[in-house]
Coordinates of C-alpha atoms in Angstrom, one line a residue:
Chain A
X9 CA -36.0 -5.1 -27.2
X10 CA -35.9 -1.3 -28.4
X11 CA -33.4 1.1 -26.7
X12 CA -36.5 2.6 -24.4
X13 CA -36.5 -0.6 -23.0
X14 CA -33.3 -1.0 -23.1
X15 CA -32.6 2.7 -20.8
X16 CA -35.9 1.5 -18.8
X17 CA -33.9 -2.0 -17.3
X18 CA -30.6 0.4 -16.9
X19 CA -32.1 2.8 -15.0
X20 CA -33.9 0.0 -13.1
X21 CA -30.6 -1.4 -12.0
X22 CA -29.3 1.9 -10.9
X23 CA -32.5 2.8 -9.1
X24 CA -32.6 -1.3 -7.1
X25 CA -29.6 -2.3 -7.4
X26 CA -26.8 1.0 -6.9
X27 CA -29.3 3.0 -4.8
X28 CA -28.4 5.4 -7.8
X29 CA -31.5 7.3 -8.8
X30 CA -32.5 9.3 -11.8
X31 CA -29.1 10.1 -13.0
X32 CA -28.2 12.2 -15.6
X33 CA -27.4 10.4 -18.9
X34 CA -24.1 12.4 -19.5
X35 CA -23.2 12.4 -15.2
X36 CA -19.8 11.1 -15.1
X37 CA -20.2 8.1 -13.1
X38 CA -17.3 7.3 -11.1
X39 CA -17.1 10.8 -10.1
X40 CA -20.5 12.3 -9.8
X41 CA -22.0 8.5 -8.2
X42 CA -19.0 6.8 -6.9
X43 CA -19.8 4.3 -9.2
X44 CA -16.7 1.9 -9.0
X45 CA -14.6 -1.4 -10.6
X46 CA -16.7 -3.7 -8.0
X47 CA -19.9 -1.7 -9.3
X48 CA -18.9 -2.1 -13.1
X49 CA -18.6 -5.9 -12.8
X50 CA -21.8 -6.3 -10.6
X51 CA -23.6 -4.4 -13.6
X52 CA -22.3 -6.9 -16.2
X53 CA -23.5 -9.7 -14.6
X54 CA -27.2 -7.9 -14.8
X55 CA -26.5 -7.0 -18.2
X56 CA -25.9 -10.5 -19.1
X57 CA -29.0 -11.5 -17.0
X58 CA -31.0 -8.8 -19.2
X59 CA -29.4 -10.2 -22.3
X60 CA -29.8 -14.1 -21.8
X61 CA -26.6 -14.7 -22.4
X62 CA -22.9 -14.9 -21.4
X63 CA -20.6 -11.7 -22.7
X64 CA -17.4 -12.5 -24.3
X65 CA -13.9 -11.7 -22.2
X66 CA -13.7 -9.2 -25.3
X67 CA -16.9 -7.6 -24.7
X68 CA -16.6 -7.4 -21.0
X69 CA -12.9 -5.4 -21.2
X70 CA -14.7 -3.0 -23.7
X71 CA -17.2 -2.3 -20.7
X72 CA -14.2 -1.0 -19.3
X73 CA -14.0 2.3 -21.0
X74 CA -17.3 3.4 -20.0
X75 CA -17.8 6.4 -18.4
X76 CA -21.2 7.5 -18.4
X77 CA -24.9 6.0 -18.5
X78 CA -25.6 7.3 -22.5
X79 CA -22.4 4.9 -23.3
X80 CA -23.8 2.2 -21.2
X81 CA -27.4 2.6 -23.1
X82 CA -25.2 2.5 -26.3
X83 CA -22.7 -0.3 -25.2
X84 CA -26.3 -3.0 -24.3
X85 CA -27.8 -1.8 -27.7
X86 CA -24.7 -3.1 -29.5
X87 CA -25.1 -6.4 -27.6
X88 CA -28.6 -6.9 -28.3
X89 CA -28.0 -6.1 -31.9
X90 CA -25.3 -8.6 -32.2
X91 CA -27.1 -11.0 -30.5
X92 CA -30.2 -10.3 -32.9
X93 CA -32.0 -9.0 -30.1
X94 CA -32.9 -5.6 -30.6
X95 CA -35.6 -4.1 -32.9
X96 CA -35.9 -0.4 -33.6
X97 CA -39.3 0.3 -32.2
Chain B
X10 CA 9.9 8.0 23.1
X11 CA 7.3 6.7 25.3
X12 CA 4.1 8.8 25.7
X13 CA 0.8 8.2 27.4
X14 CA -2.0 6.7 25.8
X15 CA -5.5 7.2 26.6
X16 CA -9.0 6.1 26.0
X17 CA -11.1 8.7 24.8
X18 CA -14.1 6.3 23.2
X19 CA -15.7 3.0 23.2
X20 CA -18.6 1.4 22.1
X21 CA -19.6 -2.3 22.0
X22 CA -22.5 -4.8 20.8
X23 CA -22.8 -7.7 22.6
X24 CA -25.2 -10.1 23.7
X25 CA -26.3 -8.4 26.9
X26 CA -27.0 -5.1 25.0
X27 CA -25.3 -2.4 22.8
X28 CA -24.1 0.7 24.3
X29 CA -23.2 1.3 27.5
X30 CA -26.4 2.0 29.3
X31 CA -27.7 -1.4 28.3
X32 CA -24.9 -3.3 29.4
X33 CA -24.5 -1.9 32.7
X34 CA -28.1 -2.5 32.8
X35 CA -27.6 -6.3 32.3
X36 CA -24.6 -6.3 34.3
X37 CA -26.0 -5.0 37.8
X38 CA -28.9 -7.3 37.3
X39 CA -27.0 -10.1 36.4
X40 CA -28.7 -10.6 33.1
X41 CA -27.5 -13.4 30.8
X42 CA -26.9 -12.7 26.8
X43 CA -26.7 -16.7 26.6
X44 CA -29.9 -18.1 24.4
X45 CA -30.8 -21.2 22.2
X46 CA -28.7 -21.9 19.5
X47 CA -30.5 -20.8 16.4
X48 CA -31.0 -23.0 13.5
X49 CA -28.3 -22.4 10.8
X50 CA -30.0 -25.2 8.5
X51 CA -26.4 -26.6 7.9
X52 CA -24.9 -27.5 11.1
X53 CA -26.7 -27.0 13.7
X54 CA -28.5 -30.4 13.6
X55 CA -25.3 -32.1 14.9
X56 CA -24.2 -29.6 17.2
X57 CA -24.3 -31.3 21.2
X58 CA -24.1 -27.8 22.7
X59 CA -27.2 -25.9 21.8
X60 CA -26.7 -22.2 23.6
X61 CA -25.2 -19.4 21.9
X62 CA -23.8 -16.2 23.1
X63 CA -26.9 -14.5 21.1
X64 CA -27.2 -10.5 20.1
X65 CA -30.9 -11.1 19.5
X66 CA -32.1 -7.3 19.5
X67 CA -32.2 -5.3 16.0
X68 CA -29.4 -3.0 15.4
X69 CA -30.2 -0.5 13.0
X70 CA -27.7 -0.1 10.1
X71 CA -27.3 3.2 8.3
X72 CA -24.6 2.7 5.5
X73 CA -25.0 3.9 2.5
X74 CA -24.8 0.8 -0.5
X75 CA -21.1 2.8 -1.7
X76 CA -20.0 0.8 1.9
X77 CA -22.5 -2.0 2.3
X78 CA -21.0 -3.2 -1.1
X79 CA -17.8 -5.0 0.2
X80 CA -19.6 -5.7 3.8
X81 CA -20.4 -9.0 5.4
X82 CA -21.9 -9.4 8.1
X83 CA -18.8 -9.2 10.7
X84 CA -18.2 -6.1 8.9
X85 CA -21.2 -4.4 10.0
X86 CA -20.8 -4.9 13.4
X87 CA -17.1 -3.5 13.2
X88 CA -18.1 -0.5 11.0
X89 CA -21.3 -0.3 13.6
X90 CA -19.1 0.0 16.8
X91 CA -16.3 2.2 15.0
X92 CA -18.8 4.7 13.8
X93 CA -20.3 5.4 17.2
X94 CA -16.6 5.4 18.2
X95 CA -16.1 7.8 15.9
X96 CA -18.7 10.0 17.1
X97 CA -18.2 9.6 20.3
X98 CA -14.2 10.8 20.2
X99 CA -15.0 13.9 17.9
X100 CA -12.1 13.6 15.9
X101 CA -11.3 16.5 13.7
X102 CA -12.0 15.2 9.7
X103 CA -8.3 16.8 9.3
X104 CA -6.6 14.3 11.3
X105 CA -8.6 11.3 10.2
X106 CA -7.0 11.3 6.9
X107 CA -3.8 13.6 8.1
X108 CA -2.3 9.5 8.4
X109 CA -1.8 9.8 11.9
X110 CA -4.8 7.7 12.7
X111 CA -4.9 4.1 11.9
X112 CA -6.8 1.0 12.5
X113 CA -6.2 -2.1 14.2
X114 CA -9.1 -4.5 14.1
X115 CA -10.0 -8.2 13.4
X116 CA -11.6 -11.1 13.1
X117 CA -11.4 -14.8 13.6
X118 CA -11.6 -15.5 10.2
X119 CA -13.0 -12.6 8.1
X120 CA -16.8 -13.6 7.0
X121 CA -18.0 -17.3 7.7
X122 CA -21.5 -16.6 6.2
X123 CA -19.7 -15.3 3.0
X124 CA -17.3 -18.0 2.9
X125 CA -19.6 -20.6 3.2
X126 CA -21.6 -19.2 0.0
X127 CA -18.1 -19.3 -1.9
X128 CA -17.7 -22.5 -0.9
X129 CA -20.6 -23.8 -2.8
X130 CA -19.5 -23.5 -6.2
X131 CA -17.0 -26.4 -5.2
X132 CA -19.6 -28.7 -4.4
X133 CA -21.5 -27.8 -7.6
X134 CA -21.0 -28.8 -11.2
X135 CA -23.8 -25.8 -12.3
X136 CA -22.0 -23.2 -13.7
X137 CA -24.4 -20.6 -12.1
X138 CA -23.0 -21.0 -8.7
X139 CA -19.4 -20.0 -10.3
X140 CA -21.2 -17.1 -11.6
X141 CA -22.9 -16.2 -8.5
X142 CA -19.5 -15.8 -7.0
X143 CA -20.1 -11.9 -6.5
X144 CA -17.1 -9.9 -7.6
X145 CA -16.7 -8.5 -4.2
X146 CA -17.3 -11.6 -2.0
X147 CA -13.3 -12.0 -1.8
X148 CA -13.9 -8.2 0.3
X149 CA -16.4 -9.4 2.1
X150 CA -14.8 -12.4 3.8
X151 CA -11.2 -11.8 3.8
X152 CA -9.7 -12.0 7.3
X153 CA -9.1 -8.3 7.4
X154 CA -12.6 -7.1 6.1
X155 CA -13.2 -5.4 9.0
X156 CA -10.4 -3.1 9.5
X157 CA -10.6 -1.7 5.8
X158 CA -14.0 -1.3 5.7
X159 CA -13.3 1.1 8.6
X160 CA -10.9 2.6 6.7
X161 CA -12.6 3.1 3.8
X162 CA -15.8 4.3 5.4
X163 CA -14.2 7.6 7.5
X164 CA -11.1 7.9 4.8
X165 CA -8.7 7.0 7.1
X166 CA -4.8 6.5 5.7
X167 CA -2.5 5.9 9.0
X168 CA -1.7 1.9 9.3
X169 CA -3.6 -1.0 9.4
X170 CA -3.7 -3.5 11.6
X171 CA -5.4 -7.1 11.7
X172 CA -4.9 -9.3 14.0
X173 CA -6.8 -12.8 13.5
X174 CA -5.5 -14.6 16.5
X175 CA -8.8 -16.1 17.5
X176 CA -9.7 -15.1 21.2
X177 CA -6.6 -13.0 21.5
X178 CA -7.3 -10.3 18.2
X179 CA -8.9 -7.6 19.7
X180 CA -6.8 -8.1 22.6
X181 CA -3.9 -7.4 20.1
X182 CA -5.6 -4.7 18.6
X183 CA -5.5 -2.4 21.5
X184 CA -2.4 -3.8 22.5
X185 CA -0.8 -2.9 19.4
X186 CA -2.8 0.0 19.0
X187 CA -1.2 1.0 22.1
X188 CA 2.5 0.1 21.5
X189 CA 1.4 2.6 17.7
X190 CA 0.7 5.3 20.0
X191 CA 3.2 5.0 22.6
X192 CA 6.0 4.9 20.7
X193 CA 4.8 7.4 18.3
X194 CA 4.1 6.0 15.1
X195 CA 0.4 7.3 15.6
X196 CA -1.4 9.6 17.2
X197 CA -4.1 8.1 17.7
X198 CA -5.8 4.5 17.1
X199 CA -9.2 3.0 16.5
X200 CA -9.1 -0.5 18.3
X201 CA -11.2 -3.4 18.0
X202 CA -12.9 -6.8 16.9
X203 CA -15.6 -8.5 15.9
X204 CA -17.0 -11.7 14.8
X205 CA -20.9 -12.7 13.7
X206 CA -22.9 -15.3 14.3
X207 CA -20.7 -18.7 13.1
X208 CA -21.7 -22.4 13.8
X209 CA -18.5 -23.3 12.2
X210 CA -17.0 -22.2 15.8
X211 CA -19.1 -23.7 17.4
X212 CA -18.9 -26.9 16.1
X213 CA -15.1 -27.1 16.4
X214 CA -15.2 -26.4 20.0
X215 CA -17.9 -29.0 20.3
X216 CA -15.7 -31.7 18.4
X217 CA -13.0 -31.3 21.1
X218 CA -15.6 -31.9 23.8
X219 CA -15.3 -28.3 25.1
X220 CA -18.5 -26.7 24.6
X221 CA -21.2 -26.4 27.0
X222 CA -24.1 -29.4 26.6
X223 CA -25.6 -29.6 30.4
X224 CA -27.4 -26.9 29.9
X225 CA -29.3 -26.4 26.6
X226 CA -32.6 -26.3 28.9
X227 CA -31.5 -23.6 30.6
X228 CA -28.8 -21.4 28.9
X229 CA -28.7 -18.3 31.3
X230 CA -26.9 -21.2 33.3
X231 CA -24.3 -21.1 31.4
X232 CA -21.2 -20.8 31.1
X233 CA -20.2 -21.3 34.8
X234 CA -16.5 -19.9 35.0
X235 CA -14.6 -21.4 38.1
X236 CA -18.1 -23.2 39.3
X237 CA -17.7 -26.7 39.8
X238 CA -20.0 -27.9 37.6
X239 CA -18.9 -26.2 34.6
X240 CA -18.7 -27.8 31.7
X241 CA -17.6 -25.6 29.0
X242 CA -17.4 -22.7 26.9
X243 CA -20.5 -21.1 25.0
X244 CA -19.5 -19.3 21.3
X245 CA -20.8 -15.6 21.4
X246 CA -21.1 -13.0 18.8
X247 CA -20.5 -9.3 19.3
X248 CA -17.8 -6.7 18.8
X249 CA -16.7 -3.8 20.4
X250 CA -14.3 -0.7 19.3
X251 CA -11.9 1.9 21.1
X252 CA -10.4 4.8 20.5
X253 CA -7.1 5.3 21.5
X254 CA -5.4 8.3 21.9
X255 CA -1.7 10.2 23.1
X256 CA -2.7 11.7 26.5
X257 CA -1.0 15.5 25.4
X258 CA -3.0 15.6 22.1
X259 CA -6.9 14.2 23.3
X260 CA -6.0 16.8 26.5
X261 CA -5.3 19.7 24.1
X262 CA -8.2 18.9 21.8
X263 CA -10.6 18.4 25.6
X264 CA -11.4 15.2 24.6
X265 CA -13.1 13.0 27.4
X266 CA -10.5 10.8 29.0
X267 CA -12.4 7.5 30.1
X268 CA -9.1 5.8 31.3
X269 CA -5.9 5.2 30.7
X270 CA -4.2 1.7 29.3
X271 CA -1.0 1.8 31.0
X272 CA 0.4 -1.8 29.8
X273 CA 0.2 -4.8 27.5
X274 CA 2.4 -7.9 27.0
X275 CA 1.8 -11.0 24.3
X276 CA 4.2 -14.3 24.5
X277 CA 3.4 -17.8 22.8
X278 CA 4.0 -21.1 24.8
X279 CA 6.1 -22.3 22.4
X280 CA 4.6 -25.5 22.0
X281 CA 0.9 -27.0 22.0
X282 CA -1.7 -25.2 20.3
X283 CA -4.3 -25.8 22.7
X284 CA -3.2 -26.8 26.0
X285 CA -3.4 -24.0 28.5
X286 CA -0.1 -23.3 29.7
X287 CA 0.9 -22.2 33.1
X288 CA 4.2 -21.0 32.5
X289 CA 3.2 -19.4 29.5
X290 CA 0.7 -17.4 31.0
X291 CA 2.4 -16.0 34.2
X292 CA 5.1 -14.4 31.7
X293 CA 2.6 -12.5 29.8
X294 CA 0.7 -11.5 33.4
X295 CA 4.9 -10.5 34.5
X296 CA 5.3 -8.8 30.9
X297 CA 2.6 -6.4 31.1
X298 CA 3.2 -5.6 34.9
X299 CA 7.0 -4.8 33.6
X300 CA 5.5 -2.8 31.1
X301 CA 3.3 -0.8 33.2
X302 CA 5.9 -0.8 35.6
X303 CA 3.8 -1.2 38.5
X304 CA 4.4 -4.3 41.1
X305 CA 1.7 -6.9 41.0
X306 CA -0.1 -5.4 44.0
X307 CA -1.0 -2.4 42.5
X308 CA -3.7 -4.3 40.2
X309 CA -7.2 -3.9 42.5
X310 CA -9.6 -6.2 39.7
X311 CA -8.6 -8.6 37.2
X312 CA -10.9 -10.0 34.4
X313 CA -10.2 -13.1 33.9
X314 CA -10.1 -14.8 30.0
X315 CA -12.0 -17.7 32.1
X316 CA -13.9 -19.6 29.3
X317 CA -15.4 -22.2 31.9
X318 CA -13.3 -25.0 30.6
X319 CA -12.6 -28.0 32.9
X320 CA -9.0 -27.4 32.4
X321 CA -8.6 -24.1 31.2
X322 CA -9.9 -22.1 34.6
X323 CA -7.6 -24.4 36.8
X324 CA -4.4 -22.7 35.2
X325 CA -5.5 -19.6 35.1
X326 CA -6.5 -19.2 38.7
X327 CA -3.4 -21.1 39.3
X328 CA -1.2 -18.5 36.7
X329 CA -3.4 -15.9 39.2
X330 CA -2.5 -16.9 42.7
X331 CA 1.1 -17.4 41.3
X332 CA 1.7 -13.7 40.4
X333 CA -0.5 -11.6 42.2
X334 CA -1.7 -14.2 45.4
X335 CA -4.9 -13.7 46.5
X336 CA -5.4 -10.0 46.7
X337 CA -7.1 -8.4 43.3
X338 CA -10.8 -9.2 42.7
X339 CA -11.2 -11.7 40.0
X340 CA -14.6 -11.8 37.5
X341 CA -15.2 -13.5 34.9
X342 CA -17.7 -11.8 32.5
X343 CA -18.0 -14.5 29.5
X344 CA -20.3 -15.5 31.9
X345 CA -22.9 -12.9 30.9
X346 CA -22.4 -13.4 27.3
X347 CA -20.2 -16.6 26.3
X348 CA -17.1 -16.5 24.5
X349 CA -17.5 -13.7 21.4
X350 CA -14.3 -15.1 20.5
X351 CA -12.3 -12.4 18.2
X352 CA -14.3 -9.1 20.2
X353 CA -13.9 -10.7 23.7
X354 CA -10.6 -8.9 24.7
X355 CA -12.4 -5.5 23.6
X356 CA -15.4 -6.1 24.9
X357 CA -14.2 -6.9 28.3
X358 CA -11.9 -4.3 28.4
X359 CA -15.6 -2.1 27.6
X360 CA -17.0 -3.6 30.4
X361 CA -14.2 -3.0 32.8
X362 CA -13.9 0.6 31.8
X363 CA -17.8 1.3 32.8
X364 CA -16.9 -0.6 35.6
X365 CA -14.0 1.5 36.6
X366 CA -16.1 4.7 35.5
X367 CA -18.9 3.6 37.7
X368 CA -17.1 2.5 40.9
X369 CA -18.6 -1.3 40.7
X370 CA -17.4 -4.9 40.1
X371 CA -19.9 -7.0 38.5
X372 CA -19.4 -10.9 39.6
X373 CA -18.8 -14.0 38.0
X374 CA -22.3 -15.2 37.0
X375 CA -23.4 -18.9 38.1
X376 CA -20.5 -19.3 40.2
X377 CA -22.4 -20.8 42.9
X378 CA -19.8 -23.2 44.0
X379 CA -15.9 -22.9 43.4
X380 CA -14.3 -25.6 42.0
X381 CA -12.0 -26.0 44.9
X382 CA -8.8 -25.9 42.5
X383 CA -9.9 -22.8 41.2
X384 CA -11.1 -21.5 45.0
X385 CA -7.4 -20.0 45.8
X386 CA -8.0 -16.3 44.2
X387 CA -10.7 -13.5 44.8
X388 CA -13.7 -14.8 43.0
X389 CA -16.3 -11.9 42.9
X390 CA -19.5 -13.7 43.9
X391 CA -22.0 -10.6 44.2
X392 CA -21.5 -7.0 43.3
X393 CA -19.4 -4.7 44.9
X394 CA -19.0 -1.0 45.4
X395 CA -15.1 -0.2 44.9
X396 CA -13.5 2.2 43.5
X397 CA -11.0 0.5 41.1
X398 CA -7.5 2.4 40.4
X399 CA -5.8 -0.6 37.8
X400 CA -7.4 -3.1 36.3
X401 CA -6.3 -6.0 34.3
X402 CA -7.6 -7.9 31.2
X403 CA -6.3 -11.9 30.9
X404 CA -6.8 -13.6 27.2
X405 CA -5.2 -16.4 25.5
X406 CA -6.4 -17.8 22.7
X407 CA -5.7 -21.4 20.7
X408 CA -2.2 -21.5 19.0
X409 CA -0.7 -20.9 22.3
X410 CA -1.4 -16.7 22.3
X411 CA -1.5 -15.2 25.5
X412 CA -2.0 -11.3 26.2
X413 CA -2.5 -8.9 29.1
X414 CA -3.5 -5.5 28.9
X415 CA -3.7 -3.1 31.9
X416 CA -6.4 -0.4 32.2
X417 CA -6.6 2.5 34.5
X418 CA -8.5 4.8 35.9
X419 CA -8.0 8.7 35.0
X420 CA -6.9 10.9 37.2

């Protein structure tokens, strides 16, 4: 998995599943989206999906802190590399 | 301080149509919402009574995902209803939030069809029906979905109010609604209930023998309030929403005044949780006539809670001849569309306004011969042309709740 797949499946999940489309990579997303707590735990249960595995109550509360889509692209790379899952392209 | 409280708005989706063009339609042709029980693949199989109270025409949803995210089904219908409510009353977007508007909406028991996916993860070992607990099914299905998905979708901060009192919540919502405005914690109030499409209901009523099984053939036949061969009650789903208002404020906005609700009383029988009680239910009738202080004879049309029980319709018509004789027109209109349990009281309170509005009583449908306990009141057995000055809406509901709200005309 490389990180333009990686943004690819994000963006998919906005686009299908938050009727959030093309957003900006820096867009704050609580206030420019009204991306919420209820939508931050829905998209860590796709994440795991996407991933193939469970995420750790430590890696879920880091999640937490996110506020924009470029830290969500960066926070799933991080997974994937711990998990041995990512590959630079 | 007592002030006035008026009706400005109303909406409702029921089985005989949504909006009020459709359901006069159906009721001045007599047009049963009653159909086949549809198949829930759970219960449904066991189920004697097979006739439903059915909304089987699309309704077309337009909520963005921001408030379809914590909505169940029962939820849309509410936020459905409250929006054209909304729309209809024209409420400045200062006062919505201002906190002087609140809510007071329920349902039987939140969202069933939610619930019922929950529920599976108890019976399961697999770890991936924990996980497909969504994080906002608890929003979804909690008892007072409805109201705060109201609230959430127009922003509005004044209280909130959710009755779940079975066939008596949306009774109490415009009945508390009205005490909000009346005594002037509120200025205005958003009023209703809803509940979807449930088998659960329907297969508790049927476990106590008091649904409807005679006529699964031929479901428009059904229910038959006061008839003598009636032989139960029919679940419906539906809901319906008001907007309630102080008289001085929706006249110095020139809001449309549809009627006025001039009373409401709620007791308890203090005892059995199901019986119908006679005593119980004259107080409430007296209550809301003290409240309204007007004498019994001033009430022209009464709509009767009348769920075509055996028992049930006896004491009512007896609780009915006992306080206001045999003078006020009586119909019963779960006869059009079953029982929508939680939205019933707002939904008949709908139906009487149009009424009122329109100068017509709509009868009792399949009422073709009186039970001869039931024969001592007014039954309205075809439509009349009368102009209706006070009318009165009769609910009780299991756990002994009684209400009775009084509606009239504006003038």
């Amino acid at each position: 998995m490389t990180r333009t797949d990686i943004e690819t499946e994000i963006l998919r999940i906005f686009r299908e599943g938050f009727e959030i489309d093309q957003p900006n990579p820096d867009d704050h997303l609580r206030d420019k989206h009204q991306f919420d707590s209820i939508d931050a735990i829905e998209l860590l249960v796709a994440i795991e999906k996407y991933l193939g595995s469970e995420l750790t109550q430590a890696e879920k509360k880091l999640a937490m802190e996110i506020r924009t889509l470029r830290q969500i692209f960066d926070y799933v790379e991080a997974l994937a590399k711990k998990r041995q899952l990512f590959s630079e392209g | 301080m007592h002030r006035r409280v008026v009706i400005t708005a109303a909406s409702a989706i029921t089985p005989i149509g949504h909006g009020r063009q459709d359901i006069l339609h159906s009721l001045t042709h007599g047009k049963s919402g009653v159909k086949p029980l549809r198949d829930d693949e759970l219960l449904t199989r066991y189920i004697h009574s097979r006739v439903f109270g059915t909304v089987d025409y699309p309704v077309l949803y337009d909520f963005k995902r921001l408030y379809r995210k914590t909505m169940g089904p029962v939820a849309y219908y509410a936020c459905q209803v409250a929006k054209e409510v909304m729309e209809m009353a024209g409420l400045d977007n200062d006062f919505v939030v201002s906190g002087r508007l609140g809510v007071a909406f329920g349902s039987t028991h939140g969202s069933p069809t939610v619930q019922r996916s929950i529920y599976k993860s108890f019976f399961s070992g697999d770890r991936s029906e924990y996980t497909a607990i969504g994080a906002v099914d608890y929003l979804k299905s909690m008892v007072h979905t409805t109201a705060v998905n109201i609230t959430k979708m127009f922003g509005i901060t004044g209280r909130v109010i959710s009755s779940s009192t079975a066939c008596t919540t949306s009774s109490q919502s415009i009945g508390y609604g009205y005490e909000s405005v009346k005594f002037g914690l509120q200025d205005a109030m958003l009023c209703g209930g809803a509940d979807e499409y449930d088998t659960t209901t329907v297969a508790v009523f049927d476990n106590l023998l008091a649904c409807s099984t005679a006529f699964n053939d031929t479901p428009q036949l059904t229910p038959r309030p006061f008839d003598v061969n009636r032989d139960g009650l029919v679940v419906g789903e539906g809901a319906g929403a008001v907007m309630l208002e102080e008289y001085e404020f929706a006249k110095k906005r020139g809001a449309p005044i549809m009627a006025e609700v001039i009373g409401f009383a709620c007791n308890n029988n203090g005892g059995d949780l199901i019986l119908p009680n006679l005593n119980g239910i004259m107080q409430t009738i007296r209550l809301g006539l003290a409240d309204a202080s007007i004498p019994a004879d001033a009430v022209d049309l009464i709509s009767a809670h009348a769920t075509a029980t055996k028992m049930g319709d006896v004491i009512e018509a007896q609780a009915i001849h006992g306080v206001y004789g045999d003078r006020p027109h009586v119909t019963a209109l779960k006869s059009y569309m079953g029982h929508t349990m939680a939205s019933c009281g707002v939904i008949e309170t709908i139906l009487l306004i149009y009424m009122i509005a329109e100068g017509l009583i709509a009868p009792t449908l399949n009422l073709d011969e009186v039970d001869e306990r039931c024969a001592m009141i007014r039954h309205v057995r075809n439509p009349i042309a009368e102009r209706i000055r006070i009318a009165a809406v009769q609910n009780f509901a299991f756990g002994g709740v009684n209400t009775s709200l009084l509606i009239k005309k504006f003038e």
